[in-house]
Tab-separated table of N, CA and C in Angstrom:
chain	number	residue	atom	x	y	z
A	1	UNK	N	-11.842	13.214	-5.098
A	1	UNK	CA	-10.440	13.085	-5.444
A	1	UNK	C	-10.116	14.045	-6.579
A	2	UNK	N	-8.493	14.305	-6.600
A	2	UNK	CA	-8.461	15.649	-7.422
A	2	UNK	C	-6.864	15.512	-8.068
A	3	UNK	N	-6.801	15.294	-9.450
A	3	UNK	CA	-5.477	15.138	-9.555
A	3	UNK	C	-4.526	16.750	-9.483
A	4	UNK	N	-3.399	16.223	-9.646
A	4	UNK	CA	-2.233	16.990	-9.336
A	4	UNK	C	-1.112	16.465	-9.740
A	5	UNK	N	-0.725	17.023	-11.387
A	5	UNK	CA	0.492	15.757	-12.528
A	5	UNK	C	0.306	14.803	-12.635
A	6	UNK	N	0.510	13.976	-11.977
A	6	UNK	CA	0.534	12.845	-11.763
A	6	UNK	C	-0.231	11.867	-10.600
A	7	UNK	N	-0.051	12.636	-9.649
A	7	UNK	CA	-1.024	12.357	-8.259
A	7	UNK	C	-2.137	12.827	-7.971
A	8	UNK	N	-2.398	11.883	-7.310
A	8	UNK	CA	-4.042	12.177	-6.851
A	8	UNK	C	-3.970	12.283	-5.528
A	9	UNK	N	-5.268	13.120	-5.419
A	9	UNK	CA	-5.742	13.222	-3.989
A	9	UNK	C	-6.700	12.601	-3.372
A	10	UNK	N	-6.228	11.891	-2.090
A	10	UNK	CA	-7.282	11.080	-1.638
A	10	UNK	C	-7.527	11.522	-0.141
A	11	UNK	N	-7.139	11.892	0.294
A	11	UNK	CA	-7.476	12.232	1.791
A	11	UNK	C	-6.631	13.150	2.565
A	12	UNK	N	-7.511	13.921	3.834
A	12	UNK	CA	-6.661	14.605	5.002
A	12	UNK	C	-5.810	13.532	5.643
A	13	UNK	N	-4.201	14.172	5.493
A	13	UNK	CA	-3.486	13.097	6.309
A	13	UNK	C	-4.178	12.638	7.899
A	14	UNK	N	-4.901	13.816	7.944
A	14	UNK	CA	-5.213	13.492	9.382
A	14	UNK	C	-6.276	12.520	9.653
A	15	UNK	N	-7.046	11.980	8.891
A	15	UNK	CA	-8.016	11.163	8.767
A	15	UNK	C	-7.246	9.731	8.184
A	16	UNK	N	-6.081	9.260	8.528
A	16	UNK	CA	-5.537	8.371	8.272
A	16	UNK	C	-4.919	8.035	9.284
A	17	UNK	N	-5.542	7.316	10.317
A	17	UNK	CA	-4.776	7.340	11.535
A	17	UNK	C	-3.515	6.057	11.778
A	18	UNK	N	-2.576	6.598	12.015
A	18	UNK	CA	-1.075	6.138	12.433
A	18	UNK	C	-1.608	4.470	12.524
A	19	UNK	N	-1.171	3.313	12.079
A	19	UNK	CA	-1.054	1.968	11.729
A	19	UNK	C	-2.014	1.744	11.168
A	20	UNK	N	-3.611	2.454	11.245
A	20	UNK	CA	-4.852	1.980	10.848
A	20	UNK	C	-4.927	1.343	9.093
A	21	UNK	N	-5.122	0.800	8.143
A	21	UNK	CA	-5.032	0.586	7.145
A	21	UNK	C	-6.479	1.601	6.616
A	22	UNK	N	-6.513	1.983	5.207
A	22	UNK	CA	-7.421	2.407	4.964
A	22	UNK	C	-7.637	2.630	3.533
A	23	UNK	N	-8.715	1.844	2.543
A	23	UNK	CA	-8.808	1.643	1.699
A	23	UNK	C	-10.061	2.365	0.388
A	24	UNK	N	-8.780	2.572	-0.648
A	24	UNK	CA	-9.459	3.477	-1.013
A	24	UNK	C	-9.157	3.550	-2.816
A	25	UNK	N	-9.595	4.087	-4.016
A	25	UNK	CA	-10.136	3.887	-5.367
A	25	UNK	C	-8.787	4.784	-6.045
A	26	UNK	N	-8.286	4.383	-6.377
A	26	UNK	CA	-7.319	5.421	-7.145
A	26	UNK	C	-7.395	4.997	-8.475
A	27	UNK	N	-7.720	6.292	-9.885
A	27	UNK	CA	-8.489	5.421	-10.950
A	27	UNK	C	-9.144	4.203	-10.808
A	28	UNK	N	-8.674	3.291	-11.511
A	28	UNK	CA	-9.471	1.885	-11.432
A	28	UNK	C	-8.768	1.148	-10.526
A	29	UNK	N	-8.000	1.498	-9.484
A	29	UNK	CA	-7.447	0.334	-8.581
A	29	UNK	C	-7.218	0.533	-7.133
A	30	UNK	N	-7.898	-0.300	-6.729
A	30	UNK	CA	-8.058	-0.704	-5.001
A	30	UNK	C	-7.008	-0.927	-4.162
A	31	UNK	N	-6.424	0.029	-3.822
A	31	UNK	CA	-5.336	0.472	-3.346
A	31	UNK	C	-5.480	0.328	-1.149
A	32	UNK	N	-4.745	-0.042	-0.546
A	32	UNK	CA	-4.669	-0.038	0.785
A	32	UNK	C	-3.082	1.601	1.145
A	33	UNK	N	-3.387	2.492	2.098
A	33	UNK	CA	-2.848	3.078	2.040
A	33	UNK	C	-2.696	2.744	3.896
A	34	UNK	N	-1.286	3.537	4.478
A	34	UNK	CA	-0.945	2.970	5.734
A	34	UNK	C	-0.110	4.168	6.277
A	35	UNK	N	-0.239	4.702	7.817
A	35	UNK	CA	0.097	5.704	8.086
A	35	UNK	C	1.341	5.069	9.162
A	36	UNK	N	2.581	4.884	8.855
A	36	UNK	CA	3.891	4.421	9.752
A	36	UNK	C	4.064	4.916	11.028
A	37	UNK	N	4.196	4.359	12.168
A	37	UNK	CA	4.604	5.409	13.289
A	37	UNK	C	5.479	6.121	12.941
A	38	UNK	N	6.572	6.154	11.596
A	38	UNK	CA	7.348	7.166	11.412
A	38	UNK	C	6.767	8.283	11.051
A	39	UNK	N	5.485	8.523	10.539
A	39	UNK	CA	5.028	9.026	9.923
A	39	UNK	C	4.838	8.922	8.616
A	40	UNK	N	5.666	8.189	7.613
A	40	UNK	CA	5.687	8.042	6.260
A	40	UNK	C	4.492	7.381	6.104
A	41	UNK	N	4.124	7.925	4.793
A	41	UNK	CA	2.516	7.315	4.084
A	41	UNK	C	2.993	6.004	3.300
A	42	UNK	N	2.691	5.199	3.221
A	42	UNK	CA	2.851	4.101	1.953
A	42	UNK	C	1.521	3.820	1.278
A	43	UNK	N	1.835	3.124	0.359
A	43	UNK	CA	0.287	2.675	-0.636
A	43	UNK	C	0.453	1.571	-1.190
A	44	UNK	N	-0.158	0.719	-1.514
A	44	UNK	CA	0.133	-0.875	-2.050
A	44	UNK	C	-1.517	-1.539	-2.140
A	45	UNK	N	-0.964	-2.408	-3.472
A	45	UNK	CA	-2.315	-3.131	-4.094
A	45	UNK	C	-3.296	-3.593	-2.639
A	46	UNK	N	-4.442	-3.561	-2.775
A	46	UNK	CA	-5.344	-3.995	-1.368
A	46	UNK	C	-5.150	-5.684	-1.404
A	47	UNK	N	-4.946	-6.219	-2.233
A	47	UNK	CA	-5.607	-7.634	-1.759
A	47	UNK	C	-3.975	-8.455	-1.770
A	48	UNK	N	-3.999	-9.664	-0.520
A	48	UNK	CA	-2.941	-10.359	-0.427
A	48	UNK	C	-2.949	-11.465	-2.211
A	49	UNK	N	-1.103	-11.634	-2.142
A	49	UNK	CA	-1.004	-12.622	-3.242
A	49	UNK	C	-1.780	-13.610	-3.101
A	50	UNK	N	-2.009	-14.298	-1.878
A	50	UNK	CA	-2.595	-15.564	-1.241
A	50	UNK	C	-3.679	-16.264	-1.835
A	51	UNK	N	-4.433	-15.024	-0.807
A	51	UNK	CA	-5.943	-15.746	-1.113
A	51	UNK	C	-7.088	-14.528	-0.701
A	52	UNK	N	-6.095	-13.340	-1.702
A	52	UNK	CA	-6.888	-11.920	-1.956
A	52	UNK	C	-7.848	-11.549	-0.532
A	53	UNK	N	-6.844	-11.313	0.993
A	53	UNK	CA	-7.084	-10.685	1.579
A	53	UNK	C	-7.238	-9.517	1.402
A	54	UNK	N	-7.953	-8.762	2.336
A	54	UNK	CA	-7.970	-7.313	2.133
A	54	UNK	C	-6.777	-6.764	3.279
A	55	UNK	N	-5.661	-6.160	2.624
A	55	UNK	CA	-4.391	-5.946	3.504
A	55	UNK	C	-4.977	-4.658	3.914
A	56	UNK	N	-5.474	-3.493	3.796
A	56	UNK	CA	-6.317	-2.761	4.523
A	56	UNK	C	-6.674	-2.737	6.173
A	57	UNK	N	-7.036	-4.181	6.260
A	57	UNK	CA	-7.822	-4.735	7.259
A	57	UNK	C	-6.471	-5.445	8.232
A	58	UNK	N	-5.402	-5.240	7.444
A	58	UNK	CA	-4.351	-6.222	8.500
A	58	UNK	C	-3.601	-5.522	9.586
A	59	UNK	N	-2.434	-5.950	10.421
A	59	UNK	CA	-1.733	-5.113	11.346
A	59	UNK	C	-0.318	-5.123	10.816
A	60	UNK	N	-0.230	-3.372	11.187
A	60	UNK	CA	1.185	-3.212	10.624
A	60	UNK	C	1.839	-2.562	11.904
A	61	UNK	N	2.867	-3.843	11.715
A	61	UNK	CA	4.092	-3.526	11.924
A	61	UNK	C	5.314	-3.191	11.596
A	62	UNK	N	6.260	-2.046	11.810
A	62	UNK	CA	7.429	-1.387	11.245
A	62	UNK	C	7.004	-1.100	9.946
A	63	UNK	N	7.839	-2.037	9.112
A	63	UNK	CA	7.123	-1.071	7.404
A	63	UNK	C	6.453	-2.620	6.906
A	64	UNK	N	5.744	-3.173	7.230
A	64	UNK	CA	5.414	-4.658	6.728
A	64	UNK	C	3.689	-4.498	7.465
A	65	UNK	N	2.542	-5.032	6.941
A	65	UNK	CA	1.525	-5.505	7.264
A	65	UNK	C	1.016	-6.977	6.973
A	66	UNK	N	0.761	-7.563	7.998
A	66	UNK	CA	0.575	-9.008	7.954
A	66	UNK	C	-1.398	-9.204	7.477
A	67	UNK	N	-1.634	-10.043	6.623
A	67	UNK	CA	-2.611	-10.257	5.939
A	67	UNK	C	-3.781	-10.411	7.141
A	68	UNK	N	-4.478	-10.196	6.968
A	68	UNK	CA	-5.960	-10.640	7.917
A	68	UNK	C	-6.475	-11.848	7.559
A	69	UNK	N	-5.892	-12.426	6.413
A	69	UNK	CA	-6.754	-13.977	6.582
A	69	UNK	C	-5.979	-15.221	7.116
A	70	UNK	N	-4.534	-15.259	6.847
A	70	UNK	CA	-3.669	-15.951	7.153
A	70	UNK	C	-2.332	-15.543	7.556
A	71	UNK	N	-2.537	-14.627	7.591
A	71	UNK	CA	-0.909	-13.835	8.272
A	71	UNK	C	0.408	-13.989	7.800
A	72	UNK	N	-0.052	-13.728	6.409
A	72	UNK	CA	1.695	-13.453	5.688
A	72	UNK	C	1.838	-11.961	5.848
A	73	UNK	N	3.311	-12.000	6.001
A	73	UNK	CA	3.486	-10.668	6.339
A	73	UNK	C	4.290	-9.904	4.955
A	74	UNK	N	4.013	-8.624	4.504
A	74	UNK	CA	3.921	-7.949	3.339
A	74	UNK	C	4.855	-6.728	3.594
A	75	UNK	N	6.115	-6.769	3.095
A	75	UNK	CA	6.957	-5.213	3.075
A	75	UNK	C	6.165	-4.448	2.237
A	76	UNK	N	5.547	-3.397	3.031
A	76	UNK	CA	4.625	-1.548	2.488
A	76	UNK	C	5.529	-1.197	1.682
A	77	UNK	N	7.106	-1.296	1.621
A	77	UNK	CA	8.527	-0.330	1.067
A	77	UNK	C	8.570	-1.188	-0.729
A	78	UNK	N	8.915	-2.610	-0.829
A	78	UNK	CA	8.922	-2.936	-1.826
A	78	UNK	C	7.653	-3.956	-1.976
A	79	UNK	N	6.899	-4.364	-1.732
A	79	UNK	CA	5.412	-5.143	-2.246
A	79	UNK	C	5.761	-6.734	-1.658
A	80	UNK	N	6.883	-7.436	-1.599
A	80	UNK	CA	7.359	-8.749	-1.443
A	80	UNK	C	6.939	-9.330	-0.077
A	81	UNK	N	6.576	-10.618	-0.372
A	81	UNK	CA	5.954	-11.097	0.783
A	81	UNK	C	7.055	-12.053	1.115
A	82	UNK	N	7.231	-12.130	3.059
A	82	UNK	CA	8.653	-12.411	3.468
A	82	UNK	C	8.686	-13.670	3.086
A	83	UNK	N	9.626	-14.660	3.267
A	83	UNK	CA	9.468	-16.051	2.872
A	83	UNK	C	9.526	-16.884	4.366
A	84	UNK	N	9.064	-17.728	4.334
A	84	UNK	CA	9.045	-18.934	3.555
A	84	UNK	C	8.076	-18.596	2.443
A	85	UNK	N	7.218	-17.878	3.093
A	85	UNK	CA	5.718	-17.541	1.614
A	85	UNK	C	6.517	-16.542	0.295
A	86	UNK	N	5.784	-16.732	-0.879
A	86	UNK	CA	6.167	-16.495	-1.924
A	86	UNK	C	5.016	-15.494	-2.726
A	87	UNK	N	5.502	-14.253	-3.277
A	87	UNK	CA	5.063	-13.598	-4.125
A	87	UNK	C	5.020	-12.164	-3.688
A	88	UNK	N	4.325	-11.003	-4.186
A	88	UNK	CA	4.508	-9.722	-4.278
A	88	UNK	C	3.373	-8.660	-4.611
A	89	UNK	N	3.207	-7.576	-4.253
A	89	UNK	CA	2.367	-6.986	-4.840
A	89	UNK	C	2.364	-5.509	-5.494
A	90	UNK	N	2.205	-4.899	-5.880
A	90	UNK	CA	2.285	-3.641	-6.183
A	90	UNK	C	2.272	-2.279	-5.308
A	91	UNK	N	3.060	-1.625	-5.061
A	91	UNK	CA	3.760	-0.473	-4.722
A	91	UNK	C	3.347	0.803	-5.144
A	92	UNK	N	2.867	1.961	-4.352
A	92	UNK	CA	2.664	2.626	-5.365
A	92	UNK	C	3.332	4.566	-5.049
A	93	UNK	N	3.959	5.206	-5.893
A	93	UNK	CA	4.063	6.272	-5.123
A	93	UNK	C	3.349	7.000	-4.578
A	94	UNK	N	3.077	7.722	-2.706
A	94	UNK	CA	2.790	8.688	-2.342
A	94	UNK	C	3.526	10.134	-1.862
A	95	UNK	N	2.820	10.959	-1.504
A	95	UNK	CA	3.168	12.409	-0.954
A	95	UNK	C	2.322	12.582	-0.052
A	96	UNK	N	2.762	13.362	0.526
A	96	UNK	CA	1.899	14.238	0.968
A	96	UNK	C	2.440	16.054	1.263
A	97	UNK	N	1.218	16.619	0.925
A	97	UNK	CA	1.359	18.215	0.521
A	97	UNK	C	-0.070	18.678	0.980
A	98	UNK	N	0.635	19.611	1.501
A	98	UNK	CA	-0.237	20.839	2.586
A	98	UNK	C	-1.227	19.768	3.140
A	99	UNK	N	-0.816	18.807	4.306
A	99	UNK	CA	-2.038	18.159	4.676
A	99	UNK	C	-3.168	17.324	4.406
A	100	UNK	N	-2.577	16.441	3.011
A	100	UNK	CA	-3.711	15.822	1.908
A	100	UNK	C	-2.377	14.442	1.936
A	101	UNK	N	-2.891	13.514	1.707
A	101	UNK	CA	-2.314	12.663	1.190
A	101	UNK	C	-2.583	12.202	-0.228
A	102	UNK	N	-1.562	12.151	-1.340
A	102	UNK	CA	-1.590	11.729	-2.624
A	102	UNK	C	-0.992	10.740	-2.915
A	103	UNK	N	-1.843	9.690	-4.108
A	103	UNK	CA	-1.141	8.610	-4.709
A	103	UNK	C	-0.697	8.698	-5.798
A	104	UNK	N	0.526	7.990	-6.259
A	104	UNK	CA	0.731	8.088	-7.962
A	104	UNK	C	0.668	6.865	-8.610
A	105	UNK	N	1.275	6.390	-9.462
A	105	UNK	CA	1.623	5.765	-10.303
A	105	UNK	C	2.569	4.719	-9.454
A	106	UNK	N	2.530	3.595	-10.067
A	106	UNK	CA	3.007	2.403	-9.462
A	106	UNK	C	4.390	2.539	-9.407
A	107	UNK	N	5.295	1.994	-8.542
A	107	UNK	CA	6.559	2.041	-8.315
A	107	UNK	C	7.590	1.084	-9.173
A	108	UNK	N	8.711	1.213	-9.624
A	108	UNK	CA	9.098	0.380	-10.590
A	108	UNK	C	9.868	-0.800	-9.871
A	109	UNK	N	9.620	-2.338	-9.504
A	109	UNK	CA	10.576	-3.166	-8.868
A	109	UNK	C	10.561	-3.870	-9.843
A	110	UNK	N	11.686	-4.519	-10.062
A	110	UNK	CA	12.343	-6.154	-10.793
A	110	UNK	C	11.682	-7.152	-10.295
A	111	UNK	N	10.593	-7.181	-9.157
A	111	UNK	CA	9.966	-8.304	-8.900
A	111	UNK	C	8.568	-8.515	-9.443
A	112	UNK	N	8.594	-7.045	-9.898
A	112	UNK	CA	7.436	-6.832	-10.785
A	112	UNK	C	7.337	-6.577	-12.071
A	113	UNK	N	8.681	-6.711	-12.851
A	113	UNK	CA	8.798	-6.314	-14.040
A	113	UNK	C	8.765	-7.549	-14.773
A	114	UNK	N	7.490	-7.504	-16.168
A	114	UNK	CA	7.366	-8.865	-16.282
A	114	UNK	C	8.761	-8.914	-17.581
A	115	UNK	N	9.739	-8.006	-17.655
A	115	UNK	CA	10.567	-8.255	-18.846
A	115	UNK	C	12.136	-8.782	-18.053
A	116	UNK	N	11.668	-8.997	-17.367
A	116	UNK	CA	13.230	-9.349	-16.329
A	116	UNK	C	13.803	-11.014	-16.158
């Protein structure tokens, strides 16, 4: 891995195959990254609010991946898990440039801001 400002580099987009989840170390945090049939990259904390699934391992559908241990389902776009279930996880910015996919720095939501 190789930074760049702010972002890092973690992989050939092409080695991230379209819905597959795939998990991976960005500084100190265990990050699940997800390739959209739109093509857009997303990135978000690996483990469910629940009962610290590995969302990596789950199936995504549209922009949401549903947990592998109990199947709450998780918006990739803002971190929030749909309801009736309750809670959220961290977001994080990606890119991608010349064929690499990069992560940044966590995304800023009000569901995550503990001053709100």
């Amino acid at each position: 891995m190789s930074a760049t400002k702010e972002l890092v580099k973690v992989m050939k987009l092409e080695d991230l195959k379209p819905l597959i989840g795939k998990e991976v170390q960005v500084r100190d945090e265990t990050i699940a990254l997800f390739r959209l049939s739109s093509g857009e990259v997303r990135a978000v904390g690996n483990r469910c609010p629940h009962k610290n699934g590995p969302l990596a391992e789950g199936i995504v559908s549209g922009e949401y991946v549903f947990c592998p241990l109990h199947d709450w389902k998780i918006s990739l776009a803002t971190g929030d898990v749909q309801k009736p279930d309750d809670g959220c996880i961290a977001t994080y910015e990606t890119a991608v440039i010349d064929g690499y996919v990069y992560v940044g720095g966590r995304k800023h939501h009000a569901k995550h801001d503990p001053n709100r």
